[in-house]
Short mmCIF file of C-alpha atoms in Angstrom, two decimals:
data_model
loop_
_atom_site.label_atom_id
_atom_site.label_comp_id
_atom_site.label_asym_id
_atom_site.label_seq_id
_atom_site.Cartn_x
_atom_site.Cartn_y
_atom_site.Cartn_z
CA UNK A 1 1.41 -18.95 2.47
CA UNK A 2 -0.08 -22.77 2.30
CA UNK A 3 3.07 -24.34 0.76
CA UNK A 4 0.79 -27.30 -0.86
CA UNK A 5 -1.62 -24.91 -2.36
CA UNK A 6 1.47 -22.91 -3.67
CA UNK A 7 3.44 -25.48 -5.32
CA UNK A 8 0.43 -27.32 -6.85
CA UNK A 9 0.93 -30.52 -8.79
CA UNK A 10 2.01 -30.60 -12.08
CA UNK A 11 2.79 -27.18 -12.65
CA UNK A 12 6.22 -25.84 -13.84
CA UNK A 13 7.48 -23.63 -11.08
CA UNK A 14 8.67 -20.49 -11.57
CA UNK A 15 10.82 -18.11 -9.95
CA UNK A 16 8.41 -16.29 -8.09
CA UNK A 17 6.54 -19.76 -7.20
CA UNK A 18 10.53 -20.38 -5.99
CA UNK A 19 10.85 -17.93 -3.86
CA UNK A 20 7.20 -17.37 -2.18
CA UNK A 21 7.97 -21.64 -1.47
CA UNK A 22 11.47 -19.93 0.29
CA UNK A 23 9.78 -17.28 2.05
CA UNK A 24 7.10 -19.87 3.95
CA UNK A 25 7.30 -20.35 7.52
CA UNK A 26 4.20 -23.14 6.86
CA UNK A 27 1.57 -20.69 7.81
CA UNK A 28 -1.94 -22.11 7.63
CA UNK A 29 -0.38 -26.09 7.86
CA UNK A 30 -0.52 -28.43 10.37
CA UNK A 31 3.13 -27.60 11.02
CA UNK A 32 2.69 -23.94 11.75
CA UNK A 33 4.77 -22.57 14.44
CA UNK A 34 3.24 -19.34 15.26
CA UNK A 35 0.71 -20.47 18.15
CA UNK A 36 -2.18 -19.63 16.05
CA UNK A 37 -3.99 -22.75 15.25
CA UNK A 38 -2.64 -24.82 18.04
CA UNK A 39 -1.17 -23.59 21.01
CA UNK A 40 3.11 -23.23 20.78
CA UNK A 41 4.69 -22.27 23.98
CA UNK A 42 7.64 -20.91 21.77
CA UNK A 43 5.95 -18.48 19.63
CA UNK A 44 5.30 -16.11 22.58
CA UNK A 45 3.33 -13.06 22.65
CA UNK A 46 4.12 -12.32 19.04
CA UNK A 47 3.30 -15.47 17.72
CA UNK A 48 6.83 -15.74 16.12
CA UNK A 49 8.02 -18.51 13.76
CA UNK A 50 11.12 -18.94 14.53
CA UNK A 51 12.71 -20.68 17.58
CA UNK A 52 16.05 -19.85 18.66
CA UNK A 53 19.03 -22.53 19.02
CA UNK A 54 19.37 -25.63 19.92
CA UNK A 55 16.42 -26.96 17.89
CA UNK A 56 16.27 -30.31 20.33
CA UNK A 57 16.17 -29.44 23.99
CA UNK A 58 15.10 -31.24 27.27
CA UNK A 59 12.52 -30.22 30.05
CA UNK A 60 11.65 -31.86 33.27
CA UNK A 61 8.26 -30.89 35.23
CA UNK A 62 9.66 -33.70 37.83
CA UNK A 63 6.68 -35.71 36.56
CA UNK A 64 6.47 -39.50 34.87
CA UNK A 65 3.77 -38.15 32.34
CA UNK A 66 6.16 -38.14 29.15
CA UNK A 67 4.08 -35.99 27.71
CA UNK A 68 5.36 -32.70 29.31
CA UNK A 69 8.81 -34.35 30.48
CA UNK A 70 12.03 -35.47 27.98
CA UNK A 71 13.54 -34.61 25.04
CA UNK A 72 11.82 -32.33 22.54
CA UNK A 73 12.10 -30.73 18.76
CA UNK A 74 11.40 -26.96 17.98
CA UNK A 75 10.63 -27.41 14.03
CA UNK A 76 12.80 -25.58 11.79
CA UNK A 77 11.06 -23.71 9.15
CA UNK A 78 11.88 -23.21 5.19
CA UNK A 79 12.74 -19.84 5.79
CA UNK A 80 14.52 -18.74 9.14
CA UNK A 81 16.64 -16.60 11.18
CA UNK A 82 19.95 -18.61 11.09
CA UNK A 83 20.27 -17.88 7.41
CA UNK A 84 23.25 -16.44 5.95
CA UNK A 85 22.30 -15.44 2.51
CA UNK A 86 19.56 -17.24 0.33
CA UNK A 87 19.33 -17.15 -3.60
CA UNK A 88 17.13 -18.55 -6.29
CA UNK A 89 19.11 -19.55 -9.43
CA UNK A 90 17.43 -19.37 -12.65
CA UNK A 91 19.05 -20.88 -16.21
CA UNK A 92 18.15 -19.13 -19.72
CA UNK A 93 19.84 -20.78 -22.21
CA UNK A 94 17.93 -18.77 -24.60
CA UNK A 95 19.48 -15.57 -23.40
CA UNK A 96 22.91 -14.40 -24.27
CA UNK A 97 25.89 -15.69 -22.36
CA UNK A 98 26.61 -13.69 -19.84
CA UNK A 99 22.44 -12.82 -18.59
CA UNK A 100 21.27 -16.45 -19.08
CA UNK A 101 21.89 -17.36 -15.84
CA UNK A 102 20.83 -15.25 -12.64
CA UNK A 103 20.57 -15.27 -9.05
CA UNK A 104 18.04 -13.60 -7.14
CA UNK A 105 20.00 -13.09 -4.52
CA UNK A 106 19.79 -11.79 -0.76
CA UNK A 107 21.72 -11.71 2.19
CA UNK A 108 19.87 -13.12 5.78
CA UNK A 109 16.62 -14.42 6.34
CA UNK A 110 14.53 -15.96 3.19
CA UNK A 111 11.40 -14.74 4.29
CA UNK A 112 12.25 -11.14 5.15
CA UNK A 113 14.70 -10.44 2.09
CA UNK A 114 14.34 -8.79 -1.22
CA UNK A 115 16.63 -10.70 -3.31
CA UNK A 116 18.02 -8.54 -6.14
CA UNK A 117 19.76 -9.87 -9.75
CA UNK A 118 22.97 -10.98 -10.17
CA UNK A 119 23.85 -12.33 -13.45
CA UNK A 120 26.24 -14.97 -14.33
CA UNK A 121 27.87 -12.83 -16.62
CA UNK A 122 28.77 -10.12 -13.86
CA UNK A 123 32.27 -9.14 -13.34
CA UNK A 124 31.40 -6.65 -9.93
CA UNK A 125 29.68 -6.69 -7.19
CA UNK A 126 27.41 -4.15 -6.48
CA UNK A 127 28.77 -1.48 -3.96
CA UNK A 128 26.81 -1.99 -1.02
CA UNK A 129 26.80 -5.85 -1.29
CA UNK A 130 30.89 -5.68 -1.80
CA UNK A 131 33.35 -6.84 1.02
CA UNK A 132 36.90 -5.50 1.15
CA UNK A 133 37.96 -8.52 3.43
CA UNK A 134 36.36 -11.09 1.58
CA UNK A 135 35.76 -14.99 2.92
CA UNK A 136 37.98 -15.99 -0.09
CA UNK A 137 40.83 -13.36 -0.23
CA UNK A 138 40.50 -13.27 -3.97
CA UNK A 139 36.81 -12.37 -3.57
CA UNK A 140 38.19 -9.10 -1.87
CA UNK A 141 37.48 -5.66 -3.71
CA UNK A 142 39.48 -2.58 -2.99
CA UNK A 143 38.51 -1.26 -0.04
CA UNK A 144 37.21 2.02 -1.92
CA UNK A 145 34.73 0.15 -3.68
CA UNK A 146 33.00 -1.72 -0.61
CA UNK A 147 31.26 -0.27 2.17
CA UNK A 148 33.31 0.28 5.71
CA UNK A 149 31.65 -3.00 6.97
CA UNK A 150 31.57 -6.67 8.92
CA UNK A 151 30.34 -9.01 10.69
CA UNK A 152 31.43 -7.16 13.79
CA UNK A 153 31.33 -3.26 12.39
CA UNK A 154 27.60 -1.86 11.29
CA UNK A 155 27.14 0.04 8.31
CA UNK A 156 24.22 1.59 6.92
CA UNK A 157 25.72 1.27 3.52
CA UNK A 158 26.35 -2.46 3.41
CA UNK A 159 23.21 -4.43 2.14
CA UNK A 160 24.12 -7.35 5.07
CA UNK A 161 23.13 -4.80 8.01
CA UNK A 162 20.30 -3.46 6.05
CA UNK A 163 18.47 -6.65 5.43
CA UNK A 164 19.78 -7.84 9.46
CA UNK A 165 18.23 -4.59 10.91
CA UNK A 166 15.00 -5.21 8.89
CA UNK A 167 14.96 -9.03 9.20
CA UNK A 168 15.38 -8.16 13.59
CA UNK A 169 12.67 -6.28 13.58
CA UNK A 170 10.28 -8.99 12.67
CA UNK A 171 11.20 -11.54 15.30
CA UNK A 172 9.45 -12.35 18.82
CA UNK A 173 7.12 -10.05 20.48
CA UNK A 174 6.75 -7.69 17.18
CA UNK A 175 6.45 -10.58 14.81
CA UNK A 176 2.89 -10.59 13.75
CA UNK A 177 2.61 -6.77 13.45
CA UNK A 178 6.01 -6.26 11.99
CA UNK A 179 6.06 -9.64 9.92
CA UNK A 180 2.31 -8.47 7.93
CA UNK A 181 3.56 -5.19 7.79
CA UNK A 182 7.11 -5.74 5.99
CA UNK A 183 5.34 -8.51 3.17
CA UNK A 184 2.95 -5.98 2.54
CA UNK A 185 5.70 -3.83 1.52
CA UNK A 186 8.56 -6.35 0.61
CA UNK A 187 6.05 -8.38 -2.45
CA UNK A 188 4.87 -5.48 -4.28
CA UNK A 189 8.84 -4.06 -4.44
CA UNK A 190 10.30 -7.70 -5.67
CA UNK A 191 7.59 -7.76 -8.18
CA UNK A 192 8.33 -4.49 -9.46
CA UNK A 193 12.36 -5.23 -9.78
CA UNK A 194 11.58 -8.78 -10.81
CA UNK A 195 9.22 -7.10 -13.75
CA UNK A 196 12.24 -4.43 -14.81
CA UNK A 197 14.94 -7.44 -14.35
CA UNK A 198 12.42 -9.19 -17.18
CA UNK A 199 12.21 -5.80 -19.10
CA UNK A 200 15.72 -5.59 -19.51
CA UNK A 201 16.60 -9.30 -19.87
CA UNK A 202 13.99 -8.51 -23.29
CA UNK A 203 15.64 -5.64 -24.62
#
């Protein structure tokens, strides 16, 4: 969405203003990518978003007009595909210890990802969002309590390749069919477990 009309002025932001700000690829701004207002060479068929690595490249057309020759910038959007995990943190102090604090947290791309709770008072991580290697060896679980996954070995238990397969399918030439199709779906589900999170922080 319009990230100006979003934030508005003023206005206490809240978690869901947050992460619809997260999820923008500046759609409907001067600065969107997707080829749709202005012509972008690098959203291709699909009018994607994103452009791939290095942002800053060169091009020649053996010309002196230095408007199609020298050194040029692909934008980089709030939300894109070089994202390792995203989160929005959120502080209660109202609440009790250990569920006044939360992360809506996802792994991968900020615009494709459902981020789910995870409390500050948690003492496990969820199954399918465990590691038995761990980037921190003390972050490790037991390998019986994480999915048989990496960066190199697929699972279709481990959250990271679930929210990678999904996030793929939304890039390039199936971006604006896939892209409208998945936030049709992925907004009405993070509303519905941001509304039971809110349930339960109130019981």
């Amino acid at each position: 969405g319009n990230v100006a009309a979003s934030a508005g002025g003023g206005k206490k932001l809240s978690v869901g203003d947050v992460m619809r700000i997260m999820r923008t690829r500046f759609e409907g701004t001067w600065f969107d990518t997707r080829g749709v207002s202005r012509a972008d060479v690098g959203a291709g068929s699909g009018h994607s978003a994103y452009r791939w690595r290095p942002l800053i490249w060169h091009a020649s057309t053996g010309s002196a007009d230095s408007a199609t020759s020298g050194e040029f910038v692909n934008e980089r959007t709030v939300a894109t595909q070089q994202t390792a995990w995203n989160f929005v943190a959120a502080s209660r102090p109202w609440l009790p210890g250990p569920i006044a604090a939360v992360q809506w947290w996802a792994p991968d791309d900020s615009a494709t990802s459902l981020r789910v709770p995870i409390y500050g008072g948690a003492t496990k991580v969820p199954y399918h969002f465990a590691d038995a290697t761990g980037q921190v060896p003390a972050a490790a679980v037991k390998p019986e309590e994480a999915p048989v996954a990496d960066a190199l070995t697929p699972s279709m238990d481990s959250a990271f390749w679930i929210w990678n397969l999904v996030s793929n399918l939304a890039y390039g030439d199936r971006a604006d069919v896939v892209s409208k199709a998945l936030e049709a779906k992925l907004l009405p589900m993070q509303e519905r477990l941001m509304a039971a999170a809110a349930a339960e922080d109130a019981a």
